[in-house]
Coordinates of N, CA and C in Angstrom, one line a residue:
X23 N 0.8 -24.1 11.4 CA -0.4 -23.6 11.0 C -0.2 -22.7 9.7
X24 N -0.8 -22.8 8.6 CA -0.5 -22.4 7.1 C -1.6 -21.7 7.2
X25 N -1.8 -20.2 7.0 CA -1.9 -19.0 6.9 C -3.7 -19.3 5.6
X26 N -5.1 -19.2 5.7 CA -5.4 -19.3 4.7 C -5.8 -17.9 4.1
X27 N -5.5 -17.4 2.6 CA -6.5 -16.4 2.5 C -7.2 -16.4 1.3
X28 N -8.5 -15.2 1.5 CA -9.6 -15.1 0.8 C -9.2 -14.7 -0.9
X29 N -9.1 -16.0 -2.0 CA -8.5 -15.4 -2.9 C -9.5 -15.7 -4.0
X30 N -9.7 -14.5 -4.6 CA -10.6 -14.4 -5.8 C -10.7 -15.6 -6.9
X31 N -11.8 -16.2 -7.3 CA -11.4 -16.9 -8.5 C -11.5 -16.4 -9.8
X32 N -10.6 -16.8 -10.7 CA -9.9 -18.3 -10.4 C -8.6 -17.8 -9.8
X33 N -8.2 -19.1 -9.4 CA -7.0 -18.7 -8.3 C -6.0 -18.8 -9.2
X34 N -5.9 -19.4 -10.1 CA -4.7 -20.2 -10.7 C -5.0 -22.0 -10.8
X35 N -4.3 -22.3 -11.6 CA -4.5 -24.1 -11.8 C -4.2 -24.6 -10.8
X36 N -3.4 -24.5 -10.1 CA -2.5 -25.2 -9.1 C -2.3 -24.3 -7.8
X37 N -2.1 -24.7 -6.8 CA -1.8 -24.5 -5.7 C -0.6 -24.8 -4.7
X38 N 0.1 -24.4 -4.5 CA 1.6 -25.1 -4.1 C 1.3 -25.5 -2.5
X39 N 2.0 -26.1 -2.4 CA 2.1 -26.2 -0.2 C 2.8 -26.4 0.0
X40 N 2.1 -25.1 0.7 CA 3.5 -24.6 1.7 C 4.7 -25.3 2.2
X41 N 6.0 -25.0 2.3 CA 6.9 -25.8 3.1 C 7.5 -24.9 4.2
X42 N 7.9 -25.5 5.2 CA 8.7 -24.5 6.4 C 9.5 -25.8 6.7
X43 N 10.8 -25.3 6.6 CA 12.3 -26.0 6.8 C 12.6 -25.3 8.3
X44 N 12.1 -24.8 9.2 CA 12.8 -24.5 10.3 C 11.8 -24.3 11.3
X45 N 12.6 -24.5 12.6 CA 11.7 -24.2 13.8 C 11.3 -23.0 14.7
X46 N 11.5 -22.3 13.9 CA 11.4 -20.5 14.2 C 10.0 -19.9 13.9
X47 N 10.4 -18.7 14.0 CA 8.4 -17.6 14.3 C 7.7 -18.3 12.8
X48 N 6.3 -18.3 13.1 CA 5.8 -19.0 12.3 C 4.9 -17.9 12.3
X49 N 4.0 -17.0 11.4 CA 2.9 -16.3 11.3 C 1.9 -16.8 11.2
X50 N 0.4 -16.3 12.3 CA -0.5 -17.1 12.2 C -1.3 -16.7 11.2
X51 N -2.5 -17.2 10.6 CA -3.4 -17.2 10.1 C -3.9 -15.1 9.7
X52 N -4.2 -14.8 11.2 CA -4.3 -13.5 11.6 C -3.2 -12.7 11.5
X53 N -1.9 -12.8 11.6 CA -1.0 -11.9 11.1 C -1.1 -12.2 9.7
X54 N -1.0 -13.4 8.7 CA -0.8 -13.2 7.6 C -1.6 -12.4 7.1
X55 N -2.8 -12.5 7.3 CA -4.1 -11.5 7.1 C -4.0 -10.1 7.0
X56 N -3.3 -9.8 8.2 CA -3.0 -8.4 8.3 C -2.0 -7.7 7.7
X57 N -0.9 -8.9 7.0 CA 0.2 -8.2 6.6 C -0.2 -7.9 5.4
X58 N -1.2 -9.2 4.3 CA -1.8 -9.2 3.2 C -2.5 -8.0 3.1
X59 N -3.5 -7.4 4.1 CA -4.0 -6.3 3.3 C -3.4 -5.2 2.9
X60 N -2.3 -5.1 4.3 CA -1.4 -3.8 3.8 C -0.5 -4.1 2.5
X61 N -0.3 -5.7 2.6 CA 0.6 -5.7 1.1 C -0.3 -4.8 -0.4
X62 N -1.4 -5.4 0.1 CA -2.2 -5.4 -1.3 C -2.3 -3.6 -1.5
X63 N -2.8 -3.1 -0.1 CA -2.9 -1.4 -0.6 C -1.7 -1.1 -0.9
X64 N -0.6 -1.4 -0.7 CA 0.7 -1.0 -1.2 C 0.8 -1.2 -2.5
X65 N 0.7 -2.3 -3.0 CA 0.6 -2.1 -4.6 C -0.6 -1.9 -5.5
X66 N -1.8 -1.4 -4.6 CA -2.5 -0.6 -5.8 C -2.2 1.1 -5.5
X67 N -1.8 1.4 -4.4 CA -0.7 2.7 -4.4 C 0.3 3.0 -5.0
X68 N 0.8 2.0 -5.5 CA 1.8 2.0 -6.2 C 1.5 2.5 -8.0
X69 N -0.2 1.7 -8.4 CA -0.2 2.0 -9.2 C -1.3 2.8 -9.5
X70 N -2.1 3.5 -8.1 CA -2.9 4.5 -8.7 C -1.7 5.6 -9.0
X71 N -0.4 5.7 -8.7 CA 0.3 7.3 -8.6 C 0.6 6.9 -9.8
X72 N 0.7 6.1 -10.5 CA 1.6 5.6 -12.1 C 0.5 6.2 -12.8
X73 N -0.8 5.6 -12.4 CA -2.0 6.2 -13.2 C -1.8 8.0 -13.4
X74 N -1.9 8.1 -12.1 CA -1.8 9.9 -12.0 C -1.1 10.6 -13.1
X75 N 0.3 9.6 -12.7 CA 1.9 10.2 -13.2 C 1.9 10.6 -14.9
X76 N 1.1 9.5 -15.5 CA 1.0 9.4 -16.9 C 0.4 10.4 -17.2
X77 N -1.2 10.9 -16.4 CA -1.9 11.2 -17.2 C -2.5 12.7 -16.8
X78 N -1.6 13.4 -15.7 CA -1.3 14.6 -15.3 C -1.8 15.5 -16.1
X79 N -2.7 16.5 -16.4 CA -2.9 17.7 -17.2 C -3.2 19.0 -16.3
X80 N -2.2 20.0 -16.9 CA -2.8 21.4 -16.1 C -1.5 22.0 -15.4
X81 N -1.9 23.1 -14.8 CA -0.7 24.0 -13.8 C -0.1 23.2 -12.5
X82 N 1.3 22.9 -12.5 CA 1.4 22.3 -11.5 C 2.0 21.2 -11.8
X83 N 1.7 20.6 -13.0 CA 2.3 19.4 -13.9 C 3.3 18.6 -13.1
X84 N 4.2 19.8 -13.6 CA 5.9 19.5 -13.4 C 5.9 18.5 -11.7
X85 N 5.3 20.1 -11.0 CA 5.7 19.4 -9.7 C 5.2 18.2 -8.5
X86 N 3.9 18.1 -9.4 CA 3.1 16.5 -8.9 C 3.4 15.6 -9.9
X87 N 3.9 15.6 -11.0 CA 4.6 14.6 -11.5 C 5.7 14.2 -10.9
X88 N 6.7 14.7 -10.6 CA 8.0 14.6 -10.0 C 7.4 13.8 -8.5
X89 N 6.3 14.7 -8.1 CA 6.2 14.7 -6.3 C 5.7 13.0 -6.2
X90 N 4.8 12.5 -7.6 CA 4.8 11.1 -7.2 C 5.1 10.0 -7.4
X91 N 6.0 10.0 -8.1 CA 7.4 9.3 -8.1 C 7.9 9.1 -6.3
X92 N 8.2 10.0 -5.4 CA 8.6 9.4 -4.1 C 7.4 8.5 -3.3
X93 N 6.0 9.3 -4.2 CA 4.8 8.2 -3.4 C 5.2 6.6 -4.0
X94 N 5.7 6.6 -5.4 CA 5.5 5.4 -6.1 C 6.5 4.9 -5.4
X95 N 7.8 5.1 -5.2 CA 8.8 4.4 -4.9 C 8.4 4.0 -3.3
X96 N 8.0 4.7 -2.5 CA 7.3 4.4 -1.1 C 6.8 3.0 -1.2
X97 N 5.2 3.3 -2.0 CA 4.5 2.1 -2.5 C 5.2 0.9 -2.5
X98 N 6.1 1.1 -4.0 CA 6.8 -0.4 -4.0 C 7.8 -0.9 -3.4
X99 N 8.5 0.1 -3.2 CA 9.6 -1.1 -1.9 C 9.0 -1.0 -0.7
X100 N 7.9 -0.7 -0.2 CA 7.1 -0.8 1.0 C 6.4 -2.4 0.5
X101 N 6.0 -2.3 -0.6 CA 5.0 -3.4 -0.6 C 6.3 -5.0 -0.9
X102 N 7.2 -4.6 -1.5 CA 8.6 -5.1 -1.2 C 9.2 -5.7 0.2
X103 N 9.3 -4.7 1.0 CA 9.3 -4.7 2.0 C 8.1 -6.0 2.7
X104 N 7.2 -5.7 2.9 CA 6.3 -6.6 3.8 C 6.3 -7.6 2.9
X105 N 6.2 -7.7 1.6 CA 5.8 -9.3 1.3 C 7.1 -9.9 1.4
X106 N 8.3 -9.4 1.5 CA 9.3 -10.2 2.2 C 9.5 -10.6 3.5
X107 N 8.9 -9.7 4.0 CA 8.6 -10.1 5.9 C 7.7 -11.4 6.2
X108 N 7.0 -11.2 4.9 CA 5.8 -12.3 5.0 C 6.9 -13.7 5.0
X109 N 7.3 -13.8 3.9 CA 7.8 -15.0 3.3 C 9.2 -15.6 4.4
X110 N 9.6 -14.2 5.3 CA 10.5 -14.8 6.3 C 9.9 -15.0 7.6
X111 N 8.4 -14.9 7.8 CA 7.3 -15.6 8.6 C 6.6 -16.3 8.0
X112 N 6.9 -17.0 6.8 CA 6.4 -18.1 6.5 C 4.9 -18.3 6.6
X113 N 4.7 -16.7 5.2 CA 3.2 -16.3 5.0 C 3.9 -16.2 3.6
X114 N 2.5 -16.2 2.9 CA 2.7 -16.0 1.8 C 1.5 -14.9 0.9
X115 N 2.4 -14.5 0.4 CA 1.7 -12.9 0.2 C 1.2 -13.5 -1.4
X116 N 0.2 -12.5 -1.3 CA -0.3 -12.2 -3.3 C -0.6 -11.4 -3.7
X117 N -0.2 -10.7 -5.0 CA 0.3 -9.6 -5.2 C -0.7 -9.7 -6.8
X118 N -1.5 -11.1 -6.9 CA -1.8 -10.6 -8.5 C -2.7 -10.3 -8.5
X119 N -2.8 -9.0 -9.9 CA -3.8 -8.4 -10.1 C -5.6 -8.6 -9.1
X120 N -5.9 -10.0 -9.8 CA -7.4 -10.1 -9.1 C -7.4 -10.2 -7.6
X121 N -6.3 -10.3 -6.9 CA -6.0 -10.6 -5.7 C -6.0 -8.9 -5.3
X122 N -5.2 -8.2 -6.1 CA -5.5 -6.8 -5.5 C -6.3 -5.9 -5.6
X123 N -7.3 -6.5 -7.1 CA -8.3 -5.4 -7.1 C -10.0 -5.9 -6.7
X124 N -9.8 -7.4 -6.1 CA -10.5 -7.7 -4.9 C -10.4 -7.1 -3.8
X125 N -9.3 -6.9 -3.0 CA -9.5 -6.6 -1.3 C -8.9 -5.3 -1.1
X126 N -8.2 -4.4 -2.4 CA -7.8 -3.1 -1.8 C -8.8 -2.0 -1.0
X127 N -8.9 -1.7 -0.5 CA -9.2 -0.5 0.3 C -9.4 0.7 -0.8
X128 N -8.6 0.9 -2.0 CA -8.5 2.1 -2.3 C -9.5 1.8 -4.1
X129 N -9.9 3.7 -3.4 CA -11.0 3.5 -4.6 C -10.5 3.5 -6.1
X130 N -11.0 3.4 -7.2 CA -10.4 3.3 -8.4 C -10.2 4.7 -9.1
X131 N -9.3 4.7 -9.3 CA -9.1 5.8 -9.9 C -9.1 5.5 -11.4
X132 N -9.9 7.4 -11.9 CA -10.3 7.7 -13.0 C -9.5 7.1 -14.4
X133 N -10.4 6.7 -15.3 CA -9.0 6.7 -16.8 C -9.4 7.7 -17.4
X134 N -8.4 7.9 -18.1 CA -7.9 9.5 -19.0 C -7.2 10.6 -18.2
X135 N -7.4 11.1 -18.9 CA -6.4 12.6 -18.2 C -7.1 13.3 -16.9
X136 N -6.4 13.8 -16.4 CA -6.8 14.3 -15.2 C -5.8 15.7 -14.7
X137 N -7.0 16.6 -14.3 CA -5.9 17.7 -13.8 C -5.1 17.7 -12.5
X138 N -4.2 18.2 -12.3 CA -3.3 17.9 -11.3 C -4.0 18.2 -10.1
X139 N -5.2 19.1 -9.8 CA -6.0 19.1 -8.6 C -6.5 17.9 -8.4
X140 N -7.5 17.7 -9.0 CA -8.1 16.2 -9.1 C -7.2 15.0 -8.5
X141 N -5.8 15.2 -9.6 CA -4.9 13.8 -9.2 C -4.4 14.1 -7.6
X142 N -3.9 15.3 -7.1 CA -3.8 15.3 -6.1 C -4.7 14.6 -5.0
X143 N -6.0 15.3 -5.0 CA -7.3 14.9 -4.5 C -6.9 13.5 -4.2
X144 N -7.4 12.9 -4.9 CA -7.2 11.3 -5.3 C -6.2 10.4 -4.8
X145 N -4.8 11.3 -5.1 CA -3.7 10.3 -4.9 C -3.3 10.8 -3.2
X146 N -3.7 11.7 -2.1 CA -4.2 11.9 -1.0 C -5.4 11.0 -0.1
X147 N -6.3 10.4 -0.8 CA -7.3 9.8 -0.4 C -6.8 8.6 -0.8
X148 N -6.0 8.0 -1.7 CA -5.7 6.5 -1.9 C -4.1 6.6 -0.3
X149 N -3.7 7.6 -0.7 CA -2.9 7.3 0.6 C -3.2 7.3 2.0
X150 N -4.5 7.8 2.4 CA -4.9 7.9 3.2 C -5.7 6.6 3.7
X151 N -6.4 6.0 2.5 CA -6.7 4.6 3.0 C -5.7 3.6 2.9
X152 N -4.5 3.6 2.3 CA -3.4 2.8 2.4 C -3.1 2.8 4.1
X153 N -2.9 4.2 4.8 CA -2.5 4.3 5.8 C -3.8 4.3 7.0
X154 N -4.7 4.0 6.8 CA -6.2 3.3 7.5 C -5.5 2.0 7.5
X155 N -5.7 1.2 6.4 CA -5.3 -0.5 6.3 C -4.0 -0.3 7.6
X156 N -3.0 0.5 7.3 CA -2.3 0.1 8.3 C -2.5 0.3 9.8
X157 N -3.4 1.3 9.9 CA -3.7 1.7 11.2 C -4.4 0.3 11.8
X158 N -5.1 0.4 11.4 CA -6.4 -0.9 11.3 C -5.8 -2.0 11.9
X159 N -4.9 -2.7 11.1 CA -3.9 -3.7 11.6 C -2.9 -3.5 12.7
X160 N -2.3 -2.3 12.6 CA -1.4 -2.3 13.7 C -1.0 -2.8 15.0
X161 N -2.5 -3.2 15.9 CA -2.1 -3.8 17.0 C -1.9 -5.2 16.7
X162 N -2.9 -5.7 16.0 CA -2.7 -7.2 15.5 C -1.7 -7.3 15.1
X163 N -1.1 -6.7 14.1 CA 0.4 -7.0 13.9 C 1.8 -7.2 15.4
X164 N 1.3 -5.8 16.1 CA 2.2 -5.5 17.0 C 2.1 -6.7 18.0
X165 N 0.8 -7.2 18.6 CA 0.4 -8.3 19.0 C 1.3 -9.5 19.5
X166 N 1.8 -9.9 17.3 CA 2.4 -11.1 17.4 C 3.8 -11.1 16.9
X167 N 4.0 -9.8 16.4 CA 5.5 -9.8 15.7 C 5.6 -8.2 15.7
X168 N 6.6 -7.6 16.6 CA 6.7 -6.1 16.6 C 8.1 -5.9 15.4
X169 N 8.8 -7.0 15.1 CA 9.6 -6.9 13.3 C 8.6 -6.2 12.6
X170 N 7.2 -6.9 12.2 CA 6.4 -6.5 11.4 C 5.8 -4.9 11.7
X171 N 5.3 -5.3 12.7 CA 4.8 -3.8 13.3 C 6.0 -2.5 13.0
X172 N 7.2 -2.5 12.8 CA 8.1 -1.5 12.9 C 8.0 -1.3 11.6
X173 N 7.9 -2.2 10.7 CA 7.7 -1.9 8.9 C 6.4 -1.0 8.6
X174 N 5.6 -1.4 9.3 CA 4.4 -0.6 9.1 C 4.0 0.7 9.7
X175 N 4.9 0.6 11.2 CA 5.1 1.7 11.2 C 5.8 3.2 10.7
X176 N 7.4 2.7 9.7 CA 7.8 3.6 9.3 C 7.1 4.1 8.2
X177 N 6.6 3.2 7.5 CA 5.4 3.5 6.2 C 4.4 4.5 6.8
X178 N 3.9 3.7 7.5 CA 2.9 4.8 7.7 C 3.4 6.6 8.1
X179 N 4.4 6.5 8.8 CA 4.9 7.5 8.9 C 5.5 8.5 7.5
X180 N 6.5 7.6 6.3 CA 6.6 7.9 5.1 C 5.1 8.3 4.7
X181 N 4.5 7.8 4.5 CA 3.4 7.9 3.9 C 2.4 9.3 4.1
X182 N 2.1 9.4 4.9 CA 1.4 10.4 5.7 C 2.4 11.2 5.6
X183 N 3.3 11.6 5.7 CA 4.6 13.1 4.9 C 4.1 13.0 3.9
X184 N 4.2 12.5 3.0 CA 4.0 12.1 1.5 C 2.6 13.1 1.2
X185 N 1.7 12.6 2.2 CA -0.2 13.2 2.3 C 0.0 14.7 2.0
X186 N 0.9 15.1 3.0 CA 0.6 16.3 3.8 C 2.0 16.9 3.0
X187 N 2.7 16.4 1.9 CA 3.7 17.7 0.8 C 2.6 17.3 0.0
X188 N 1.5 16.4 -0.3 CA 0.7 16.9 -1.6 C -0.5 17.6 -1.7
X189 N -0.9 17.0 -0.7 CA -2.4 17.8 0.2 C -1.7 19.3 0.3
X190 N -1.1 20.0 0.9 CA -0.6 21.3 1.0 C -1.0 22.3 -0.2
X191 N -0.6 21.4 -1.5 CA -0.9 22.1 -3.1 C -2.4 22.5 -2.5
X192 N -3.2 21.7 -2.4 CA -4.5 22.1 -2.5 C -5.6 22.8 -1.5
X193 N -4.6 23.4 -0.3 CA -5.1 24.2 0.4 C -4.6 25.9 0.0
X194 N -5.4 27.0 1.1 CA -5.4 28.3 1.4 C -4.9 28.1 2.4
X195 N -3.8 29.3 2.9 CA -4.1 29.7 4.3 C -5.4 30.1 4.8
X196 N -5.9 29.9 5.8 CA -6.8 30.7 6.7 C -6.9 32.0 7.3
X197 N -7.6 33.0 6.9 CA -7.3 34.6 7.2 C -8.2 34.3 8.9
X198 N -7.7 35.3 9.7 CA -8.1 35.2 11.2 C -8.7 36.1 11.4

């Protein structure tokens, strides 16, 4: 069973098919689905924090520039990560552009400059719907393949640390 997904047009000229050389775990339709969306919030995570990264202005600079660089590197070998898992379940992932700025989850972030409050704001709420997509899927994943499920769950765990050293910038303590 070959995996179908919802892909923006145009798709490309050509279409390949699929081959599977072996008699091992085959991903259905529904896991591919699920692996796909977290692939895809993974790499528009990857490139809302690049957005951020560039275009940082204000107090604070230094240390949310630096801080998202670990989000970015998260992002991409996360999104590394699953779409290899995909292809050794014999799914196949899509990572281009129209493919990701069709089905991501995460909202667009601003062009031009931005103060590091703002980017924070933002690059907290794109990681927080990255880590929804994964919540979301979780059981479905865990369901049919707990390999997969263990990838998304250390993400999600990275990830959410990641929330809560950048979210911190932007709180008070609370007086009692």
């Amino acid at each position: 069973m070959t995996a179908v997904l919802n892909i923006p047009q145009p798709a490309g000229e050509t279409l390949t098919k699929p081959q599977v050389s072996h008699n091992g775990f085959q991903a259905s339709a529904k896991l591919a689905a699920a692996l796909q969306a977290v692939n895809v919030d993974l790499i528009a995570l990857s490139l809302v924090g690049k957005q951020a990264h560039w275009n940082l202005v204000g107090p604070g600079f230094k240390t949310l520039h630096e801080g998202l660089d670990d989000i970015i590197n998260i992002a991409r070998d996360g999104s590394d990560e699953v779409a290899e898992r995909m292809r050794a379940v014999w799914a196949t992932p899509d990572g281009r552009p129209s493919v990701v700025a069709a089905e991501t989850t995460i909202k667009e972030f601003p062009q031009g400059e931005i103060s590091v409050e703002e980017a924070a704001k933002l690059t907290v709420e794109a990681i927080y719907a990255t880590v929804a997509t994964m919540r979301r899927v979780h059981d479905t994943v865990d369901e049919e393949d707990p390999v997969s499920v263990g990838i998304i769950e250390d993400l999600t765990a990275q990830l959410e640390q990641q929330a809560w050293f950048v979210g911190a910038d932007l709180r008070t303590p609370q007086t009692r």
